[in-house]
XYZ file of C-alpha atoms in Angstrom:
516
model
C 14.305 -20.315 9.205
C 13.128 -22.765 6.577
C 12.056 -25.200 9.284
C 9.795 -22.639 10.970
C 6.567 -23.782 9.384
C 7.340 -27.494 9.604
C 8.286 -27.297 13.271
C 5.049 -25.583 14.249
C 2.452 -27.619 12.418
C 1.649 -31.181 11.484
C 3.911 -32.357 8.676
C 2.237 -31.797 5.323
C 2.591 -33.696 2.098
C 2.448 -30.499 0.016
C 3.722 -26.955 0.141
C 1.649 -24.145 1.541
C -0.404 -22.131 -0.914
C -0.383 -18.319 -0.805
C -3.336 -15.941 -0.972
C -1.836 -12.470 -1.362
C -4.356 -9.626 -0.927
C -3.438 -6.030 -1.690
C -5.811 -3.078 -1.421
C -5.266 0.260 -3.154
C -4.696 3.385 -1.006
C -5.659 1.577 2.208
C -4.189 3.309 5.238
C -4.348 1.751 8.696
C -7.998 2.765 9.083
C -9.032 -0.651 10.365
C -10.496 -1.755 13.664
C -7.562 -4.076 14.289
C -5.212 -1.094 14.031
C -7.157 0.777 16.684
C -9.229 3.045 14.454
C -12.442 3.710 16.435
C -14.393 4.764 13.332
C -13.605 1.923 10.927
C -15.881 -1.083 10.507
C -13.717 -3.853 9.103
C -14.809 -7.131 10.737
C -13.419 -9.500 8.122
C -9.943 -7.966 8.052
C -10.116 -7.785 11.843
C -10.916 -11.505 11.946
C -7.922 -12.223 9.740
C -5.784 -10.034 12.002
C -6.932 -11.971 15.070
C -5.377 -15.101 13.524
C -2.300 -13.379 12.109
C 1.005 -11.807 12.903
C 0.202 -8.103 12.534
C 2.909 -5.553 11.832
C 1.697 -2.304 13.343
C 4.380 -0.106 11.798
C 4.855 -1.218 8.188
C 5.870 1.360 5.582
C 5.718 1.672 1.810
C 8.816 2.843 -0.036
C 6.962 5.472 -2.084
C 3.407 6.682 -1.604
C 2.154 6.164 -5.141
C 0.872 3.023 -6.857
C 3.323 1.882 -9.549
C 6.588 2.613 -7.723
C 5.328 1.021 -4.490
C 3.970 -2.146 -6.092
C 7.061 -2.641 -8.218
C 9.271 -2.065 -5.178
C 7.359 -4.551 -3.014
C 7.111 -7.304 -5.635
C 10.796 -7.056 -6.629
C 12.016 -6.262 -3.089
C 14.022 -3.350 -4.521
C 13.736 0.286 -3.531
C 12.635 2.964 -6.022
C 16.229 4.139 -6.504
C 17.010 0.599 -7.732
C 13.894 0.053 -9.874
C 14.338 3.654 -11.090
C 10.587 3.942 -11.187
C 9.187 7.083 -9.549
C 6.222 7.580 -11.894
C 4.139 5.245 -14.099
C 6.123 5.310 -17.307
C 8.960 2.793 -17.312
C 9.354 -0.971 -17.032
C 12.041 -1.994 -14.585
C 13.317 -4.953 -16.635
C 14.489 -2.681 -19.470
C 14.888 0.594 -17.565
C 16.887 -0.593 -14.530
C 17.579 -4.334 -14.285
C 15.997 -7.710 -15.017
C 14.893 -8.208 -11.415
C 12.956 -11.308 -10.413
C 9.598 -10.803 -8.714
C 8.033 -12.700 -5.830
C 5.517 -14.554 -8.071
C 8.257 -15.226 -10.632
C 10.455 -16.833 -7.994
C 7.579 -18.949 -6.673
C 6.712 -19.970 -10.228
C 10.298 -21.214 -10.625
C 9.760 -23.265 -7.460
C 6.760 -25.098 -8.896
C 3.903 -22.778 -7.936
C 0.957 -21.943 -10.182
C 0.891 -18.139 -10.042
C -2.242 -16.109 -10.799
C -3.122 -12.408 -10.711
C -6.597 -10.923 -10.259
C -7.350 -7.197 -10.297
C -4.725 -4.563 -9.529
C -1.548 -6.306 -8.398
C 1.132 -4.778 -10.591
C 0.215 -1.335 -11.851
C -1.184 -1.660 -15.353
C 0.424 -0.064 -18.407
C 4.069 0.684 -19.151
C 5.115 0.034 -15.548
C 4.419 -3.703 -16.021
C 5.041 -3.914 -19.790
C 1.304 -3.735 -20.636
C 1.047 -7.371 -19.520
C 1.239 -7.287 -15.702
C 4.708 -8.802 -16.183
C 3.321 -11.912 -17.919
C 4.745 -14.453 -18.655
C 7.598 -13.801 -16.210
C 5.469 -13.531 -13.065
C 2.271 -15.401 -13.906
C 1.394 -18.877 -15.117
C -1.641 -17.479 -16.957
C -2.474 -13.946 -18.147
C -3.657 -11.589 -15.424
C -7.386 -11.023 -14.962
C -8.805 -7.495 -14.900
C -12.467 -6.842 -14.078
C -14.343 -5.768 -17.256
C -16.358 -3.116 -15.419
C -13.204 -1.185 -14.524
C -13.425 0.507 -17.930
C -16.236 2.641 -16.515
C -14.407 3.639 -13.348
C -13.400 7.133 -14.448
C -16.312 7.911 -16.760
C -19.449 9.911 -16.021
C -21.254 7.251 -14.019
C -21.790 9.091 -10.728
C -25.338 10.340 -10.105
C -25.531 13.988 -9.073
C -28.200 15.982 -7.297
C -29.193 17.456 -10.657
C -30.200 14.011 -11.923
C -27.317 13.885 -14.412
C -24.242 11.644 -14.382
C -20.886 13.157 -13.493
C -17.214 12.312 -13.063
C -17.307 12.857 -9.320
C -15.049 12.038 -6.412
C -18.014 11.032 -4.245
C -19.702 8.270 -6.196
C -21.909 6.069 -4.024
C -24.157 4.208 -6.465
C -27.023 1.804 -6.819
C -25.060 -1.120 -8.226
C -28.037 -2.427 -10.191
C -28.013 0.820 -12.199
C -24.309 0.644 -13.060
C -23.021 -0.807 -16.354
C -23.290 -4.571 -16.077
C -24.963 -4.193 -12.667
C -21.614 -4.849 -11.009
C -18.499 -3.064 -9.721
C -14.841 -4.013 -10.362
C -13.945 -5.334 -6.915
C -17.045 -7.519 -6.896
C -15.890 -9.040 -10.194
C -12.366 -9.532 -8.859
C -13.626 -11.269 -5.727
C -15.845 -13.556 -7.825
C -12.975 -14.433 -10.181
C -10.656 -15.127 -7.256
C -13.231 -17.487 -5.711
C -13.534 -19.270 -9.064
C -9.757 -19.719 -9.191
C -9.689 -21.022 -5.621
C -12.329 -23.594 -6.545
C -10.223 -24.668 -9.518
C -7.284 -25.456 -7.221
C -9.138 -27.817 -4.880
C -7.676 -31.315 -5.026
C -4.589 -30.316 -7.009
C -1.136 -31.239 -5.822
C 0.550 -28.168 -7.301
C 0.644 -25.278 -4.801
C -0.622 -21.890 -5.895
C 0.166 -18.221 -5.390
C -3.012 -16.206 -5.977
C -2.618 -12.434 -5.830
C -5.839 -10.425 -5.572
C -5.692 -6.657 -5.926
C -8.735 -4.627 -4.936
C -9.138 -1.178 -6.505
C -10.702 0.450 -3.488
C -10.499 2.584 -1.427
C -8.741 4.397 -4.320
C -10.697 7.312 -5.773
C -13.272 7.775 -7.166
C -15.326 6.462 -4.276
C -17.518 4.441 -6.624
C -19.008 2.064 -4.095
C -22.399 0.543 -3.237
C -24.416 3.298 -1.613
C -25.580 1.136 1.284
C -22.111 1.244 2.850
C -22.552 4.942 3.613
C -25.155 4.022 6.229
C -22.357 2.552 8.348
C -20.954 6.048 8.838
C -23.615 8.657 9.687
C -22.305 12.124 8.892
C -23.231 13.425 12.319
C -20.861 10.848 13.832
C -17.937 11.436 11.447
C -14.962 13.251 12.969
C -12.758 15.646 11.058
C -9.002 15.127 10.971
C -7.512 16.118 14.333
C -4.876 18.307 12.647
C -6.537 19.817 9.540
C -4.194 22.797 9.153
C -0.969 22.990 7.180
C 1.844 23.087 9.783
C 3.449 26.519 9.996
C 6.979 25.198 9.549
C 6.169 22.636 6.849
C 8.521 23.289 3.904
C 6.461 23.921 0.753
C 8.257 21.102 -1.094
C 6.765 18.587 1.354
C 3.151 19.502 0.592
C 0.981 17.558 -1.858
C -1.680 19.783 -3.508
C -4.060 16.829 -4.177
C -4.397 17.514 -7.900
C -6.222 14.270 -8.713
C -9.060 15.322 -6.418
C -9.213 18.770 -8.012
C -9.949 17.192 -11.412
C -13.244 15.684 -10.194
C -16.477 17.493 -11.086
C -17.771 17.825 -7.531
C -14.436 19.059 -6.175
C -14.084 21.633 -8.948
C -17.357 23.192 -7.823
C -15.793 23.942 -4.441
C -13.373 26.464 -6.021
C -10.704 25.533 -3.471
C -7.651 27.730 -3.950
C -4.383 26.218 -5.166
C -2.320 24.804 -3.563
C -3.505 24.783 0.035
C -7.275 24.991 -0.239
C -8.838 24.336 2.207
C -11.773 22.086 1.395
C -14.979 23.216 3.167
C -15.700 21.272 6.341
C -19.035 19.864 5.152
C -17.310 18.375 2.103
C -14.456 17.104 4.276
C -16.990 15.122 6.286
C -18.490 13.672 3.104
C -15.046 12.772 1.805
C -14.067 11.026 5.013
C -17.433 9.240 5.141
C -16.971 7.918 1.613
C -13.394 6.779 2.274
C -14.413 4.777 5.330
C -17.388 3.336 3.439
C -14.989 2.250 0.698
C -12.840 0.510 3.325
C -15.885 -1.410 4.559
C -16.757 -2.314 0.970
C -13.257 -3.773 0.500
C -13.630 -5.571 3.826
C -16.728 -7.327 2.511
C -14.802 -8.525 -0.566
C -11.950 -9.771 1.628
C -14.549 -11.609 3.674
C -15.802 -13.365 0.539
C -12.282 -14.611 -0.218
C -11.575 -15.809 3.297
C -14.946 -17.531 3.572
C -14.320 -19.316 0.265
C -10.873 -20.389 1.467
C -12.544 -21.816 4.548
C -15.462 -23.498 2.754
C -13.150 -25.105 0.185
C -10.967 -26.655 2.878
C -7.934 -24.573 1.867
C -7.433 -22.460 4.975
C -5.315 -25.130 6.701
C -2.883 -25.121 3.781
C -2.755 -21.470 2.735
C -0.569 -18.613 3.896
C -2.587 -15.374 3.723
C -0.886 -11.985 3.367
C -2.885 -8.760 3.454
C -1.426 -5.325 2.805
C -1.759 -2.098 0.794
C 0.498 -0.218 -1.603
C 0.514 2.924 0.613
C -1.744 5.029 2.775
C -3.862 8.118 2.141
C -4.292 11.503 3.822
C -7.790 12.282 5.052
C -7.328 15.965 5.822
C -4.323 15.677 8.108
C -2.010 18.681 7.562
C -4.552 20.064 5.079
C -3.658 17.253 2.654
C -5.750 14.729 0.739
C -4.616 11.703 -1.288
C -1.131 10.205 -0.928
C 1.950 11.765 -2.642
C 3.939 12.633 0.487
C 6.246 11.229 3.149
C 3.822 11.793 6.012
C 3.052 8.776 8.187
C -0.577 8.643 7.014
C 0.648 8.313 3.410
C 3.429 5.761 3.904
C 2.122 3.526 6.712
C 0.143 0.471 5.619
C -1.578 -2.568 7.110
C 0.534 -5.732 6.940
C -0.532 -9.095 8.336
C 0.470 -12.721 7.779
C -1.761 -15.668 8.625
C 0.331 -18.843 8.760
C -1.756 -21.947 9.528
C -0.591 -23.680 12.671
C 1.934 -20.928 13.401
C 0.146 -17.643 14.015
C -3.078 -19.334 15.106
C -4.489 -22.769 15.748
C -7.847 -21.517 14.421
C -8.221 -21.752 10.659
C -11.900 -20.917 10.275
C -12.897 -17.712 8.452
C -16.686 -17.434 8.392
C -17.933 -14.394 6.511
C -18.809 -11.553 8.882
C -21.457 -9.087 7.848
C -19.883 -5.651 7.833
C -22.732 -4.336 9.954
C -21.218 -6.234 12.878
C -17.952 -5.129 14.396
C -14.722 -6.392 15.888
C -11.245 -5.004 16.289
C -8.801 -7.615 17.472
C -5.359 -8.437 16.272
C -3.310 -11.527 16.967
C 0.452 -11.331 17.491
C 1.350 -7.641 17.166
C 4.811 -6.458 16.104
C 5.448 -2.784 16.760
C 8.959 -2.332 15.403
C 9.458 -0.710 12.003
C 9.222 -2.923 8.905
C 8.955 -2.198 5.173
C 7.125 -3.566 2.160
C 10.469 -4.643 0.652
C 10.529 -7.151 3.536
C 7.506 -9.058 2.195
C 9.328 -11.015 -0.549
C 11.998 -12.670 1.636
C 9.553 -13.234 4.494
C 7.003 -15.059 2.315
C 9.748 -17.265 0.895
C 10.976 -18.285 4.342
C 7.468 -18.945 5.627
C 6.996 -21.317 2.695
C 10.188 -23.182 3.576
C 11.993 -21.836 0.510
C 15.404 -20.234 0.400
C 14.947 -16.479 0.700
C 16.808 -14.190 -1.713
C 20.186 -13.113 -0.397
C 20.710 -9.469 0.544
C 21.559 -7.296 -2.429
C 25.072 -5.906 -2.802
C 25.389 -2.133 -2.603
C 25.060 -1.886 -6.391
C 22.685 -4.577 -7.656
C 21.473 -3.467 -11.086
C 22.880 -6.643 -12.694
C 21.698 -9.007 -9.943
C 18.404 -10.654 -10.897
C 17.444 -12.179 -7.543
C 18.268 -10.477 -4.251
C 16.477 -8.428 -1.626
C 16.886 -4.906 -0.298
C 14.528 -5.800 2.546
C 14.855 -7.884 5.675
C 13.595 -11.381 6.354
C 11.056 -11.008 9.169
C 10.637 -14.719 9.807
C 12.482 -14.475 13.140
C 9.607 -12.380 14.487
C 7.253 -15.342 14.029
C 9.443 -17.388 16.391
C 10.278 -14.807 19.013
C 8.088 -12.307 20.783
C 9.157 -8.687 20.675
C 11.080 -7.525 23.723
C 10.244 -3.877 23.235
C 11.298 -1.001 21.046
C 14.354 -1.638 18.906
C 15.668 1.788 18.005
C 17.863 0.314 15.291
C 14.810 -0.703 13.248
C 14.130 1.877 10.554
C 11.835 2.267 7.565
C 12.779 4.311 4.500
C 10.448 6.043 2.072
C 10.960 8.691 -0.571
C 9.020 11.078 -2.763
C 9.997 13.112 -5.854
C 9.103 16.740 -6.559
C 9.598 18.955 -9.620
C 10.312 22.098 -7.578
C 10.610 23.536 -4.105
C 7.169 25.136 -4.327
C 3.868 23.292 -5.003
C 2.894 23.335 -8.670
C 0.449 21.517 -10.911
C 2.697 18.470 -11.362
C 3.986 18.264 -7.777
C 2.025 15.112 -6.955
C 3.012 13.080 -10.005
C 6.074 14.557 -11.718
C 7.410 12.762 -14.760
C 10.929 11.411 -14.384
C 12.381 14.134 -16.603
C 10.849 16.824 -14.394
C 12.117 15.587 -11.018
C 14.487 18.083 -9.433
C 14.120 17.310 -5.715
C 13.877 13.985 -3.873
C 12.593 13.704 -0.319
C 14.305 10.826 1.491
C 12.472 9.909 4.672
C 13.444 7.731 7.618
C 11.015 6.520 10.297
C 12.244 5.193 13.637
C 10.640 4.659 17.027
C 11.567 8.190 18.066
C 11.193 10.348 15.000
C 10.419 10.777 11.337
C 13.222 12.577 9.544
C 13.133 13.749 5.910
C 15.684 15.552 3.800
C 14.689 17.152 0.509
C 17.796 17.158 -1.707
C 18.710 17.954 -5.299
C 18.087 15.128 -7.778
C 19.338 14.642 -11.349
C 16.824 12.563 -13.366
C 19.290 11.918 -16.179
C 21.697 10.097 -13.862
C 19.238 9.046 -11.120
C 21.598 10.631 -8.622
C 20.709 12.547 -5.483
C 23.097 15.188 -4.219
C 22.913 14.680 -0.472
C 25.011 17.775 0.173
C 22.550 20.042 -1.680
C 19.786 20.208 0.937
C 16.666 22.105 -0.119
C 14.596 21.543 3.027
C 14.163 19.215 5.969
C 11.563 17.821 8.353
C 12.032 16.335 11.807
C 9.081 15.208 13.939
C 9.586 13.765 17.409
C 6.749 11.271 17.288
C 6.607 10.446 20.992
C 5.415 13.965 21.739
C 4.066 14.725 18.249
C 2.452 11.566 16.817
C 0.556 13.573 14.213
C 3.765 15.054 12.784
C 2.548 18.619 13.239
C 5.628 20.378 14.653
C 8.712 20.442 12.426
C 11.838 20.903 14.551
C 14.396 20.455 11.764
C 17.686 22.334 12.089
C 19.996 21.942 9.119
C 23.589 21.501 10.363
C 23.068 18.823 13.019
C 20.191 16.789 11.605
C 21.495 16.893 8.050
C 24.688 15.095 9.069
C 22.706 12.635 11.204
C 20.536 11.666 8.254
C 23.541 11.087 5.993
C 24.921 8.648 8.571
C 21.711 6.669 8.872
C 20.985 6.758 5.131
C 24.199 4.838 4.577
C 22.697 2.049 6.708
C 19.848 1.615 4.232
């Protein structure tokens, strides 16, 4: 595996660099993933030169647990992080991270924007100095992100969900992701001519709410052309514990005016269209920032020597099943884009000219359809760099600093897929405080978790068991089943018909969960 890169490209005198791009709340609403609405030409261009994993899944559909899981290659039950309020090194185990491991191998490691989740979850330092050679950069204008900076129809400023703005009128005449892109370009320029390889992680804040974006991106998505979700109703047989009541949206000024009933709403259709329009516009805004990075990589002569990874921490519901935001085990919340550009391996072309978002493309390069997970990223990056990948973790790994609970996907870069492999599975989970939706259902604190939904996605189905959970011991009682979901995705790709029956499928899940 370590000879993969060397055997497919001209021998280099230095290690490959890494540009690691992670967006926030970006579902697979991209042209290269077949979305007919999305306008994402720069990410599509990257995809056309990359190995694209079409069915990649996050381990928990919320920011801090997912990012910590991906960067340590440990699942939430091992990091013991299900909310935002603990640091894995002191709360669970002193696990090495991907940038920390690369730093130990001689890489200069740098973080821009939202890579780790800020605050307690990364020790108020983005895990510096363990993971980064220099302190992480955060865009100064982010301090205004959740303040009253959104112009309303009344001429006043509000704390709105829909927040398309004239950037020149915003504080500092800039937005956070613009600052992050500019800082990342500056760091790329600083690495030109250096022998030491680098790992540069760039985390964009969008399309996370609020949709504080340049207003011109809305013109890409005329309201009269915006479709509603194809399945906007709450499924009749959906267990209440599985539903996310989108509380973070309800706290926004413009959403509060809708007086949507708790927990199921619904949101009026005219506002649904606006919400979907703003989400897609935010995706195109992120695409433009990605284009700036790729163009800089190209112009600086670094694209021949840089592995590029692009992904997201989780997806986002856009009205499917009557849900908005993430906070669930549904496919739209757990499935993410994942692509790897490896110079000389995934494509002979290494040019990334900036593409104006008002043009369009939708290609992908080498597609992989079998199920993969974000915990697979760490070992795969290591192998693509010619480094020894972490060994698989033992069943209990709290005292093991460097190991992986994911799979090394490097074999897929050598061999074309031969079709569906029904043994490939992806696991996700989500905590709840109760069996019925309540005000803290989306983001329960650890002490309040009483039910855990363990979810398994295969080629044929998505299967979830909601079981009793003890937050004091971090133990799930797999024999105390509160509810279940089973969707046969071949006939029901939208996961709208729950066909769960407890005796048979409960035992089946226990068998497969042991494989995890």
